[in-house]
Short mmCIF file of C-alpha atoms and ligand atoms in Angstrom, two decimals:
data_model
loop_
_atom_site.label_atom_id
_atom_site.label_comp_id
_atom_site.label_asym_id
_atom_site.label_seq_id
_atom_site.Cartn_x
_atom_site.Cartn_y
_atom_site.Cartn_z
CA UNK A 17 -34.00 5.61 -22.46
CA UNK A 18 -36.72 3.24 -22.08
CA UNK A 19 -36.29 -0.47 -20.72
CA UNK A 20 -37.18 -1.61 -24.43
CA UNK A 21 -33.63 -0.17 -25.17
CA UNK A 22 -31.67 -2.94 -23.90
CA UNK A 23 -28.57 -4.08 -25.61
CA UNK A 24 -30.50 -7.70 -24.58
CA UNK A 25 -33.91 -6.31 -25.96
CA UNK A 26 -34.74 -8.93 -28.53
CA UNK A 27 -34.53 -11.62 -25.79
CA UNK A 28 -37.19 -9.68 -23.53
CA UNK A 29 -41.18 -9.04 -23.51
CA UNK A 30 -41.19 -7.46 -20.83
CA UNK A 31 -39.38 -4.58 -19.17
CA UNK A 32 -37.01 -4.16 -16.14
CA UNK A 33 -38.09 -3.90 -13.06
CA UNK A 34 -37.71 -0.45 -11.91
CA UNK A 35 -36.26 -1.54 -8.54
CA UNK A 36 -33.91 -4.25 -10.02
CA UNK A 37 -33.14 -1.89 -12.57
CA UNK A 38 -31.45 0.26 -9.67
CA UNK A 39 -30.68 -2.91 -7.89
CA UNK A 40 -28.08 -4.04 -10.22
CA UNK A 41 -26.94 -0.78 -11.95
CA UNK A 42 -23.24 -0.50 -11.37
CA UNK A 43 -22.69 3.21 -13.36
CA UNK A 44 -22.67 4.99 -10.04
CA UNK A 45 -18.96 3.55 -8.81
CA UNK A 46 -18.24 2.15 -11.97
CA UNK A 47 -17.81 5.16 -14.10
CA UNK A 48 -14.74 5.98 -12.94
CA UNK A 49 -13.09 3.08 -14.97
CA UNK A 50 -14.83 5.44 -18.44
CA UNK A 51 -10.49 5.68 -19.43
CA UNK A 52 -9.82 2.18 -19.35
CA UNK A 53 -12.43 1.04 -20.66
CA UNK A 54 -12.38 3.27 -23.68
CA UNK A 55 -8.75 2.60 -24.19
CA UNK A 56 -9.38 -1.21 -24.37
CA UNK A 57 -12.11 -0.86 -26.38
CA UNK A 58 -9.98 1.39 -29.21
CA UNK A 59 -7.62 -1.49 -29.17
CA UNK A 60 -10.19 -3.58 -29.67
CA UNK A 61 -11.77 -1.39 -32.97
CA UNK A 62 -8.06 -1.53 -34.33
CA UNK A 63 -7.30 -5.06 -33.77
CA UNK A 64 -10.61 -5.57 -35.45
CA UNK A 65 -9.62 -3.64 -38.59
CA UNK A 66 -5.84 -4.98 -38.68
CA UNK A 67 -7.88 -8.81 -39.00
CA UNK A 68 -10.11 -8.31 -41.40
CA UNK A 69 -13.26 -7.69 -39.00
CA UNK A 70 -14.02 -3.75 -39.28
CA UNK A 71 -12.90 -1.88 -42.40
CA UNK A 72 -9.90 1.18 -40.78
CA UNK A 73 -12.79 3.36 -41.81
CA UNK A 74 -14.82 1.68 -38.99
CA UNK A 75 -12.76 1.61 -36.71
CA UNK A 76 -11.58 5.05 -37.41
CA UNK A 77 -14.82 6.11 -36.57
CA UNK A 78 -15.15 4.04 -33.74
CA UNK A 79 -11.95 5.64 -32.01
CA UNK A 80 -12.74 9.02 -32.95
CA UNK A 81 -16.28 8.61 -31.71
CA UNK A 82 -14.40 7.49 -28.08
CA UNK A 83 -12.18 9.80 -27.86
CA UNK A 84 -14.86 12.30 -28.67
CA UNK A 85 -16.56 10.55 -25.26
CA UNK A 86 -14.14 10.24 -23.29
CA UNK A 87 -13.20 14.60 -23.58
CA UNK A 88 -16.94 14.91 -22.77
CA UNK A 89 -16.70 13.08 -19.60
CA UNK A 90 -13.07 14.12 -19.03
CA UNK A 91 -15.13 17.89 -19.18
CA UNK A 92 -18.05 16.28 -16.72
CA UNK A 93 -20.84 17.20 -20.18
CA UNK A 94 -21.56 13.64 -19.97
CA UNK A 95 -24.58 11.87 -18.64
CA UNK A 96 -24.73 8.79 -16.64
CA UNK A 97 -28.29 6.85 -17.26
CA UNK A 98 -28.59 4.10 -14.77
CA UNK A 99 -30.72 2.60 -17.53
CA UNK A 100 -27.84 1.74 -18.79
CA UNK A 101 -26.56 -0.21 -15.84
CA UNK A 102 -22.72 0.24 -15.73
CA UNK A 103 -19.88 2.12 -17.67
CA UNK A 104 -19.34 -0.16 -20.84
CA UNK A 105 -23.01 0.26 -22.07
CA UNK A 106 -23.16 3.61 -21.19
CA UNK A 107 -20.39 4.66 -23.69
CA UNK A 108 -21.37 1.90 -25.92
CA UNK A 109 -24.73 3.37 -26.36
CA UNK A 110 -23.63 7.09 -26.83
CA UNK A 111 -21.31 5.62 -29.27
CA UNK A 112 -23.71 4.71 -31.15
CA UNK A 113 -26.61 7.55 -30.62
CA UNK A 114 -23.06 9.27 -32.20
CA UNK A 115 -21.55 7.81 -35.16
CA UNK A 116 -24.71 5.52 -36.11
CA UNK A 117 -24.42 1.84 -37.34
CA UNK A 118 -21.18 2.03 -37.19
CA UNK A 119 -21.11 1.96 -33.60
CA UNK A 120 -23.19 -0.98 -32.88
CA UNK A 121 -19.97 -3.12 -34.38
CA UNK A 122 -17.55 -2.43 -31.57
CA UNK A 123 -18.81 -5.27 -29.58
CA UNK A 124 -18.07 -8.02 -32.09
CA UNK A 125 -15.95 -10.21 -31.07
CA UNK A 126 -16.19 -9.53 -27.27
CA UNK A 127 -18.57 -9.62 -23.98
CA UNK A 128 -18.85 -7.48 -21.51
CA UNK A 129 -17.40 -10.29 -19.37
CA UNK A 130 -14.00 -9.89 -20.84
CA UNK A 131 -14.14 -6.41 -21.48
CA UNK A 132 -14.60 -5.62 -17.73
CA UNK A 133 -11.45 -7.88 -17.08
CA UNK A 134 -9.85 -6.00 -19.45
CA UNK A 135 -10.91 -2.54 -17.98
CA UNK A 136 -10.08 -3.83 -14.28
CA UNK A 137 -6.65 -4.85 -15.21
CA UNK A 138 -5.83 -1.24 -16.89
CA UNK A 139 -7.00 0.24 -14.39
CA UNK A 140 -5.44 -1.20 -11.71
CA UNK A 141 -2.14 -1.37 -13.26
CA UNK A 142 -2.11 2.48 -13.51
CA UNK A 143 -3.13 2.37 -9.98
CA UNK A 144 -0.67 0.50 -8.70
CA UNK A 145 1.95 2.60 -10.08
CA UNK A 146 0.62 5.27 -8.68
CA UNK A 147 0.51 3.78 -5.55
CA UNK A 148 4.58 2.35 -5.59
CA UNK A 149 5.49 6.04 -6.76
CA UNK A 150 3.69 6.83 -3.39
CA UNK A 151 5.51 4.50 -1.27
CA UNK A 152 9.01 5.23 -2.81
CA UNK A 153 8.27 8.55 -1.93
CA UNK A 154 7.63 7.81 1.38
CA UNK A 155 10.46 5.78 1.52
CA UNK A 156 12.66 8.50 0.30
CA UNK A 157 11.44 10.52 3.20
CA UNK A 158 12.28 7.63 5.74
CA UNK A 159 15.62 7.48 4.54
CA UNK A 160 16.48 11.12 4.38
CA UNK A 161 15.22 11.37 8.48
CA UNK A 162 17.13 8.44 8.71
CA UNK A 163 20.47 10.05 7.95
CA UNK A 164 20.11 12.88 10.43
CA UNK A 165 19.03 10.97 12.74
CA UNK A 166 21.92 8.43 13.08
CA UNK A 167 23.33 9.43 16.18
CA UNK A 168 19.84 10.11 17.70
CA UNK A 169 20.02 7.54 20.72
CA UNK A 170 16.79 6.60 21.90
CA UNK A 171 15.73 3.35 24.31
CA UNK A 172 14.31 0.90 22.00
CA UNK A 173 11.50 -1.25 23.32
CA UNK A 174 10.25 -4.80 23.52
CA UNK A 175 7.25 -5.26 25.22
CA UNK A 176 6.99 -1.72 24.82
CA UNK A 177 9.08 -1.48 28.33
CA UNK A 178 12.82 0.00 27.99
CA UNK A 179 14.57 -2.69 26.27
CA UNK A 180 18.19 -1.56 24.95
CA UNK A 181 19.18 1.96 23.58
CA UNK A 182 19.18 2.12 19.59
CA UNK A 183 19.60 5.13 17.42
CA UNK A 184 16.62 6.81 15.76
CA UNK A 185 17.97 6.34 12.78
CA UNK A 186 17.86 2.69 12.90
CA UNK A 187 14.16 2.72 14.02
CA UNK A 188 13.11 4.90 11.00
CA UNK A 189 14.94 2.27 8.79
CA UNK A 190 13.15 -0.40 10.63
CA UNK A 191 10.01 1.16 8.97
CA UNK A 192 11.88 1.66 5.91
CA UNK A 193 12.36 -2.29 5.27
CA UNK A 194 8.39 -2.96 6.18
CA UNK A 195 8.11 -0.51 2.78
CA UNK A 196 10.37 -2.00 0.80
CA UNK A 197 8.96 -5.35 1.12
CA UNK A 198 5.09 -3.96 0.48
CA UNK A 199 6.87 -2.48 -2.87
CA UNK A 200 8.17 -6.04 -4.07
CA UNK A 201 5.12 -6.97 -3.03
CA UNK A 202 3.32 -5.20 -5.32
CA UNK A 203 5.60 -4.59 -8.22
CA UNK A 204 4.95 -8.86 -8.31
CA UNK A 205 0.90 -8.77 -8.32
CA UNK A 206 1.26 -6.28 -11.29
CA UNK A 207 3.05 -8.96 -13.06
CA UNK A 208 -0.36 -11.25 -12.74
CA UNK A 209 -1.93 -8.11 -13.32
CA UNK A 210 -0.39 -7.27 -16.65
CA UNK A 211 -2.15 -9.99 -19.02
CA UNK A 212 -4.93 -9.48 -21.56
CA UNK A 213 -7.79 -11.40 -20.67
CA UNK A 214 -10.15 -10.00 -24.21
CA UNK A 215 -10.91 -12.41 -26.62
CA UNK A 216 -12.44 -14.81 -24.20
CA UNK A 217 -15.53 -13.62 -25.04
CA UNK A 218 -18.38 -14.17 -22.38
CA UNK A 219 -16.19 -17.14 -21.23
CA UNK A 220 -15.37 -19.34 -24.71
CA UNK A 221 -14.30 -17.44 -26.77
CA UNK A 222 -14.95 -16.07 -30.24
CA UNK A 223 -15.65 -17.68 -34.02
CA UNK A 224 -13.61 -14.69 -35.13
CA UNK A 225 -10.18 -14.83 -36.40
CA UNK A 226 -8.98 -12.19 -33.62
CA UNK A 227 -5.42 -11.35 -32.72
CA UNK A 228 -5.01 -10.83 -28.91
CA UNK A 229 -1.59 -10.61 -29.25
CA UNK A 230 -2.06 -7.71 -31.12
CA UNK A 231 -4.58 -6.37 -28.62
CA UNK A 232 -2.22 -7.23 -25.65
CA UNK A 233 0.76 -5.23 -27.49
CA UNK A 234 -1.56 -2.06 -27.94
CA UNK A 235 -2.57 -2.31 -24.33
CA UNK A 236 0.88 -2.15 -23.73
CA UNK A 237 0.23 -5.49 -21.66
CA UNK A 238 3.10 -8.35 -20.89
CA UNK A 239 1.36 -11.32 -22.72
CA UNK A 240 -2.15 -12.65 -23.23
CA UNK A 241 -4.70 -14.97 -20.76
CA UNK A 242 -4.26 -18.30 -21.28
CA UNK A 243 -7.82 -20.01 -20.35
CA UNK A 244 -10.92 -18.38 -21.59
CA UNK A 245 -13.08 -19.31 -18.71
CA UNK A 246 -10.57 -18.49 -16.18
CA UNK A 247 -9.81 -15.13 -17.47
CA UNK A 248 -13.86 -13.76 -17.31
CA UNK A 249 -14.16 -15.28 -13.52
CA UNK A 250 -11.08 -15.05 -11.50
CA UNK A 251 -10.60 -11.65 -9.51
CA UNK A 252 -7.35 -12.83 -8.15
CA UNK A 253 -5.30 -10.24 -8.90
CA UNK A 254 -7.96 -7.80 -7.43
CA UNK A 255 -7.97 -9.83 -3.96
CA UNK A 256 -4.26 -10.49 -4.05
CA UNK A 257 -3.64 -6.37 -4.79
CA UNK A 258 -6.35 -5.73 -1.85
CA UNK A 259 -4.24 -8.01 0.62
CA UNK A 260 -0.80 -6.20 -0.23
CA UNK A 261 -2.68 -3.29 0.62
CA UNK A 262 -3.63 -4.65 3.69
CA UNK A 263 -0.88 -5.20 5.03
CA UNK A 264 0.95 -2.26 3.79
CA UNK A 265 -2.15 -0.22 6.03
CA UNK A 266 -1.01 -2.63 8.79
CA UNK A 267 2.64 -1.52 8.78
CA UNK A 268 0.94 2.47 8.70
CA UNK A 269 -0.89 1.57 11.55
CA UNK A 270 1.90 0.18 13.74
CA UNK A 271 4.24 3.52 12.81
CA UNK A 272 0.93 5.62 13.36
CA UNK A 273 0.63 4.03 16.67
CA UNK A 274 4.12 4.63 17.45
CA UNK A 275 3.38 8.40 16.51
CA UNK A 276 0.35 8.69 18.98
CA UNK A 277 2.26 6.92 21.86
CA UNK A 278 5.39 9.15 21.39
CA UNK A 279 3.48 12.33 21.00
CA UNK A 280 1.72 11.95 24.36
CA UNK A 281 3.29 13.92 27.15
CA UNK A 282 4.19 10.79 28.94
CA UNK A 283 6.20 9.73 26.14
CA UNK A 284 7.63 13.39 24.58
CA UNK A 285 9.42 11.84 21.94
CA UNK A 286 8.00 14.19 19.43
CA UNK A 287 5.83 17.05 18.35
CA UNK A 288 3.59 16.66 15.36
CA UNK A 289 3.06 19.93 13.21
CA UNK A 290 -0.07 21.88 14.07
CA UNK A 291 -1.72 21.32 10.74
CA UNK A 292 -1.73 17.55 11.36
CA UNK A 293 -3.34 18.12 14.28
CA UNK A 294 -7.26 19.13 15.85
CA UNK A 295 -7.83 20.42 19.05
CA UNK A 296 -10.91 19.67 21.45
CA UNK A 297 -14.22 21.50 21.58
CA UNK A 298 -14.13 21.35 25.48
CA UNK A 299 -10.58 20.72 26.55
CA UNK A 300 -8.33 23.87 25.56
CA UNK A 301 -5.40 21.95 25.92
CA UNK A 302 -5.82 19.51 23.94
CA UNK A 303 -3.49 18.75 20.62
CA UNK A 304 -5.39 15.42 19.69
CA UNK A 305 -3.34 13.55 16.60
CA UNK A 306 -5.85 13.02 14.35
CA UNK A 307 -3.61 12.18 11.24
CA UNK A 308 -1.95 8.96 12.69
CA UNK A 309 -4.86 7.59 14.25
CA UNK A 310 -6.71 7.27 11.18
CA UNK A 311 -4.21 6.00 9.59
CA UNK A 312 -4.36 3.23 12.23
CA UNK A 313 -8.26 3.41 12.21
CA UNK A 314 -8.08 2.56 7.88
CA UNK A 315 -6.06 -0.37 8.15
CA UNK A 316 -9.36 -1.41 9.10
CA UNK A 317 -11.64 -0.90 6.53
CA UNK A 318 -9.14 -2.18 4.21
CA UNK A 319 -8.61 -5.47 6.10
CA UNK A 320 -12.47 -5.39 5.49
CA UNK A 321 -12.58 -4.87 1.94
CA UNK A 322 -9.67 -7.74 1.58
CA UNK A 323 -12.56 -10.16 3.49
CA UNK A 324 -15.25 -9.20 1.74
CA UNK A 325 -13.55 -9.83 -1.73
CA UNK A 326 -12.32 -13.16 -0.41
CA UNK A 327 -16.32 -13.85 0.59
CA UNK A 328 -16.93 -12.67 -3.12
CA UNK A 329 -15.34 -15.00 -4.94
CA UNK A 330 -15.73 -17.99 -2.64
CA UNK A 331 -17.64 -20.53 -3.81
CA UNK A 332 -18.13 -19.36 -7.42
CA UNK A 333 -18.83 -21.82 -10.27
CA UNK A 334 -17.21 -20.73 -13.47
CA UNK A 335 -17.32 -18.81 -14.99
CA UNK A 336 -18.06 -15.07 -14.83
CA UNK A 337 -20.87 -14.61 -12.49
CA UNK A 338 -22.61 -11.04 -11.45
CA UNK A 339 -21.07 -11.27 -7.87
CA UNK A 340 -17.90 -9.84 -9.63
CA UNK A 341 -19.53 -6.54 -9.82
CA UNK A 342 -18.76 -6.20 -6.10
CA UNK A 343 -15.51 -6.29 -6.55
CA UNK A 344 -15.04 -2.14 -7.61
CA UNK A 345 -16.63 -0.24 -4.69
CA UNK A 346 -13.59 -2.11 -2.34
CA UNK A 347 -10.87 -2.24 -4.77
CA UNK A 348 -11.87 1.16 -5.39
CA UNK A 349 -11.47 2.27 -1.59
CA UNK A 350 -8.81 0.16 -0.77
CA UNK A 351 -6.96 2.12 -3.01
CA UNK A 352 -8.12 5.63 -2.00
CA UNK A 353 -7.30 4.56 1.26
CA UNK A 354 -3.95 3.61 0.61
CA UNK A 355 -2.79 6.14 -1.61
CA UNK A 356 -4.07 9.12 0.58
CA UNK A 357 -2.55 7.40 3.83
CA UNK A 358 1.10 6.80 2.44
CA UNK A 359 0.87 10.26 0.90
CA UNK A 360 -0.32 11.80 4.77
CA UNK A 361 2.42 9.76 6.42
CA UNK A 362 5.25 10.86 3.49
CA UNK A 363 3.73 14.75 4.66
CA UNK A 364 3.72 14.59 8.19
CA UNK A 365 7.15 13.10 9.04
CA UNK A 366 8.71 16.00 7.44
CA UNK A 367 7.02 18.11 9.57
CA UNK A 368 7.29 16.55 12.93
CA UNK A 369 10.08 17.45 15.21
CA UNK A 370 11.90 14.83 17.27
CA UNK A 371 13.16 15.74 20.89
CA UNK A 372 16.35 14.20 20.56
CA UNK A 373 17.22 15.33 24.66
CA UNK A 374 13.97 13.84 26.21
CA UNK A 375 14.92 10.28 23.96
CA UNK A 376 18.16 10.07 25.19
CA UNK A 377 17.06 10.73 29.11
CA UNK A 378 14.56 7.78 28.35
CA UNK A 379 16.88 5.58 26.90
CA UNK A 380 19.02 6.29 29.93
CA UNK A 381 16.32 5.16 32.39
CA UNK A 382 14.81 1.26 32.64
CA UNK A 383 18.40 0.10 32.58
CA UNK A 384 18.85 -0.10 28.88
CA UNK A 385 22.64 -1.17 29.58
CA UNK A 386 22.13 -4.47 31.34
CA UNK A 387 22.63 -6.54 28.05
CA UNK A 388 25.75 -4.52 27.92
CA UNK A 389 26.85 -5.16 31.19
CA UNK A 390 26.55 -9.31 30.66
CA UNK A 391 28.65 -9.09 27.69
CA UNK A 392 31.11 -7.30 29.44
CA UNK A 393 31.57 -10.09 31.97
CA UNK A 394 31.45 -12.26 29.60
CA UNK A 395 34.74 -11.01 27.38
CA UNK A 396 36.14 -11.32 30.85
CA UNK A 397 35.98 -15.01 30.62
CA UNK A 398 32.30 -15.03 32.43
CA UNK A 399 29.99 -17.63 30.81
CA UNK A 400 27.19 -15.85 29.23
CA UNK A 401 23.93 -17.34 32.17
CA UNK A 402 26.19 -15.83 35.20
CA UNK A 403 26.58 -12.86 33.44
CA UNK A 404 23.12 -12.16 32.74
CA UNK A 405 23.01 -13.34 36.81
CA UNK A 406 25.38 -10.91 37.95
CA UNK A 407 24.09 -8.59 35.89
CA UNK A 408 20.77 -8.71 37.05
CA UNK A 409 21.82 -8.27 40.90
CA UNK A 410 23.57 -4.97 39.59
CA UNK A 411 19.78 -3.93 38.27
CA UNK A 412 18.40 -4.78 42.00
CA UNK A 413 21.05 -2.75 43.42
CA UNK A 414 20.41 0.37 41.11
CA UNK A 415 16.72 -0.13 41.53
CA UNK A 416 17.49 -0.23 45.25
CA UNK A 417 19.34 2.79 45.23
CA UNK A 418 17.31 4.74 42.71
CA UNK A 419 19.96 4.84 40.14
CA UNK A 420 20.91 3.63 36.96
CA UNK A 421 23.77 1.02 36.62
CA UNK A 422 26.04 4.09 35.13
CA UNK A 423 25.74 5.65 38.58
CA UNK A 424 26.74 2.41 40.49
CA UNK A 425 29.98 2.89 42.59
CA UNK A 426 33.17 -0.12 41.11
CA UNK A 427 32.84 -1.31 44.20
CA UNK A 428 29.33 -1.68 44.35
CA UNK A 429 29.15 -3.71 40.94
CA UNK A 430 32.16 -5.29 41.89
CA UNK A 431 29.75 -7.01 44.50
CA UNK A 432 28.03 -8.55 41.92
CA UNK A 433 30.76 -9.89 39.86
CA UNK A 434 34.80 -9.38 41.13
CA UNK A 435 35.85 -9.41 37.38
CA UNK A 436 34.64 -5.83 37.00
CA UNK A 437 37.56 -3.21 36.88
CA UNK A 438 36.85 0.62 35.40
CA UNK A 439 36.57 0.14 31.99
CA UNK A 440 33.13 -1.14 32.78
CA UNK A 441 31.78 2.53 32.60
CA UNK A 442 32.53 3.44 28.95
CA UNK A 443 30.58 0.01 28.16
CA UNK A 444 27.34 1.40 30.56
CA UNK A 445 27.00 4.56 28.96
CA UNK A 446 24.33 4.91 26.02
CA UNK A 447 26.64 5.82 22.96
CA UNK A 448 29.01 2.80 24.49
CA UNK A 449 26.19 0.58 24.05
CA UNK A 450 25.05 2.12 20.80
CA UNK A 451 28.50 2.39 19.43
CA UNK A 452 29.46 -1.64 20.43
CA UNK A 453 26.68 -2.85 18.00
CA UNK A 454 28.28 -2.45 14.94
CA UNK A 455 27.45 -4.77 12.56
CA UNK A 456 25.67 -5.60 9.24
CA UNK A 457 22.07 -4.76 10.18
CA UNK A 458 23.32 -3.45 13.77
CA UNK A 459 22.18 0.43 15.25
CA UNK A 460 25.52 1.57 15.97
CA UNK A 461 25.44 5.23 13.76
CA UNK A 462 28.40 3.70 11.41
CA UNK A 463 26.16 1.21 10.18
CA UNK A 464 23.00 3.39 10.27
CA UNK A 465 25.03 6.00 8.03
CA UNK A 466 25.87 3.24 5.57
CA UNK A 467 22.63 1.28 6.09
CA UNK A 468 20.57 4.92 5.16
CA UNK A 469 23.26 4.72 2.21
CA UNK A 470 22.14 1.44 0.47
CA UNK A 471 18.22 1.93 1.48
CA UNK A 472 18.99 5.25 -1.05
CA UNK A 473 20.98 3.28 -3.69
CA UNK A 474 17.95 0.26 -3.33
CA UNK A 475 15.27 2.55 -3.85
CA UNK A 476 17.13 4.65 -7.16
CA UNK A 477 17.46 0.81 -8.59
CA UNK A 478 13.56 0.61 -7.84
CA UNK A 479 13.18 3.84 -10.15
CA UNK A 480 15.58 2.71 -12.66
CA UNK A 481 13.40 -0.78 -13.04
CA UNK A 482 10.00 1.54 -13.48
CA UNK A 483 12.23 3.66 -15.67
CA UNK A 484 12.59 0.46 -18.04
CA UNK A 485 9.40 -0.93 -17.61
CA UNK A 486 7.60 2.23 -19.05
N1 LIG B 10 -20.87 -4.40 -14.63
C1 LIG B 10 -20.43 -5.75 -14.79
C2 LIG B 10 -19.31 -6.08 -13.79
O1 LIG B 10 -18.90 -5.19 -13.15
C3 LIG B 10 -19.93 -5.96 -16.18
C4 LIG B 10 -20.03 -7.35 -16.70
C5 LIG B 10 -21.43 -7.76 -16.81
N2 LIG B 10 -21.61 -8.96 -17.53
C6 LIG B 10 -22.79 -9.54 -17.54
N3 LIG B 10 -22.86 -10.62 -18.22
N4 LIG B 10 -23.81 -9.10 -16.86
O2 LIG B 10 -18.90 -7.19 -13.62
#
């Protein structure tokens, strides 16, 4: 195509800069939105018709033509000109080199600026039901560990120092609620999503009698845009789905971290599958895990993509401006990023196995049943700050001695506190500890077995809303 081909031609003498041409050609990343934007733009052909606009022959044709497109890319037969700048004029043009005049009427009524909205917010609405389908997947996965591991005792950790014991279960649960809440999360940005901004035109407007209703319902979207200018400039719903995604790589990156630390010899805690794994070029023994720590390396990237759309809109006068265009190469990696890494994470747990012995021995090191000890005291009438005392001076004692506060003599805890008769062994043993915290929320492996329970029953109620939805 030569530059005197421009859909802006009859404004021009002379032609693009070859350079600039390149400069602000978008085709390269943007043709992977070719779908949505030919399924907007057959809504738009048929609203079109249904007012008055296009004859149905027209926009017949028009859809035909598209769909005609769209298999020809679908079979990779169709060429990309960078002429052409991004994915709407491409098709546009081929449109027309296709069916003739007829083409050249599609864009009445509409601007790119809207159309690109339009094309965004399909897209991205697919997108992020792909990406909940991925995280109730992994959640599934969570939840099904989680029930065989509810009498898994391991030492939980503040500080990342032996805190008090918990059940595995209860940890994997733990990660389970971080999920839940990234789903709500984004199940409500797809509501701000699911508007039709076309009809605004290039920002206000149109002089004809359109129906965006009409458009909306055949988009299959929730309700319509209610500012013109607002709904060709603002790329809210992109930033707002790019920070969910954030922080849904955040919570991967705190489990993947977790994973590293407890694969590590020191730790033991597990043993991730050899095909999540690399070895070293130089160190045969080496079993380096690759697959969690770059899934705490990408929370990265898309932390960076979340700044850099928040720099991209700042400061922008309405109403759409070219700066937009950067919003697709992030959105677009942000969510290759966080699709791939929930669907790694949802693979590897399956395939890692927990060494259930080696987290029990831990737990029963670092004096996990101190806490356990002070409440004992203080049923027996101690107030809780000279339990925690006495309590303490048992700890010095054990440390003293090189043993753990089960392996006390009475008499030597009774030095610390006179109140203590036998029954304070069955409360410093690890399932006494485990088994005393039963309550709503607690890790005792009652309410882990009915805590895995609901986390099932709240995620088939997620399905059943997507169910209706669709
Ligand atoms: N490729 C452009 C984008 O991504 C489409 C809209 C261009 N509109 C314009 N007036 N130049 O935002």
């Amino acid at each position: 195509m030569s530059s005197s081909d421009k859909a802006w031609k009859g404004r021009f003498s002379g032609p693009t800069d070859a350079f600039v041409e390149q400069f602000t050609a978008s085709v390269g990343f943007d043709k992977r939105l070719y779908h949505h934007d030919i399924q907007g733009s057959q809504a738009h052909a048929r609203m079109l018709a249904a007012v008055g606009v296009l004859t149905a022959a027209e926009a017949m044709r028009i859809c035909e033509g598209l769909a005609a497109i769209e298999a020809e890319i679908d079979a990779g037969q169709f060429t990309w000109s960078v002429a052409r700048e991004d994915v709407h004029m491409n098709i546009e043009a081929v449109l027309t080199e296709r069916i003739g005049e007829t083409g050249k009427k599609l864009h009445t009524a509409r601007s790119r600026n809207d159309q690109v909205a339009t094309t965004i917010r399909l897209y991205l609405r697919d997108q992020v039901d792909q990406i909940l389908a991925r995280l109730r997947d992994l959640m599934r996965t969570l939840v099904d560990i989680a029930r065989n591991e509810a009498d898994t005792v391991m030492p939980g950790f503040t500080h990342l120092q032996v805190a008090q014991p918990v059940t595995l279960g209860h940890h994997l649960l733990a990660w389970f609620e971080m999920f839940m809440r990234d789903h709500a999360r984004l199940v409500d940005a797809r509501r701000r999503i699911n508007v039709l901004p076309l009809g605004a035109g290039a920002l206000a407007g149109t002089s004809f009698p359109i129906d965006r209703h009409l458009t909306a319902r055949l988009l299959g979207f929730a309700g319509v845009t209610e500012n013109s200018l607002d709904s060709v400039s603002d790329r809210d719903f992109v930033i707002e789905v790019t920070a969910d995604a954030a922080l849904a790589m955040v919570h991967l990156s705190r489990i993947a971290e977790e994973l590293v630390l407890w694969s590590t010899p020191q730790f033991g805690f597990i043993e991730l599958a050899d095909g999540f794994c690399t070895g070293s070029s130089i160190m045969p023994q080496k079993k380096n895990p690759d697959v969690p720590e770059l899934l705490r390396g990408k929370a990265g990237r898309v932390t960076g993509h979340l700044v850099g759309l928040l720099m991209v809109m700042k400061g922008q006068p309405l109403a759409y401006n070219k700066d937009n265009q950067e919003d697709k190469e992030a959105l677009f990696d942000t969510l290759d990023t966080l699709s791939d890494s929930l669907r790694a994470l949802a693979e590897l747990l399956p395939a890692t196995t927990f060494h259930r012995e080696r987290m029990r021995s831990e737990a029963g090191r670092g004096y996990a049943t101190a806490t356990d000890l002070a409440d004992y005291l203080v049923r027996r009438g101690m107030p809780f700050r000279d339990a925690h005392e006495a309590s303490g001076q048992a700890v010095r004692l054990a440390i003293s001695r090189g043993v753990d506060l089960a392996a006390l003599s009475l008499d030597e805890l009774r030095q610390c506190a006179s109140v203590i008769d036998e029954t304070v062994f069955a409360v410093l043993t690890l399932d006494g500890s485990i088994a005393a915290r039963n309550h709503f929320g607690g890790t005792a492996p009652a309410q882990v077995r009915s805590a895995a329970a609901r986390a099932a029953e709240r995620l088939q109620a997620l399905k059943e809303i997507e169910e209706v939805a669709d």
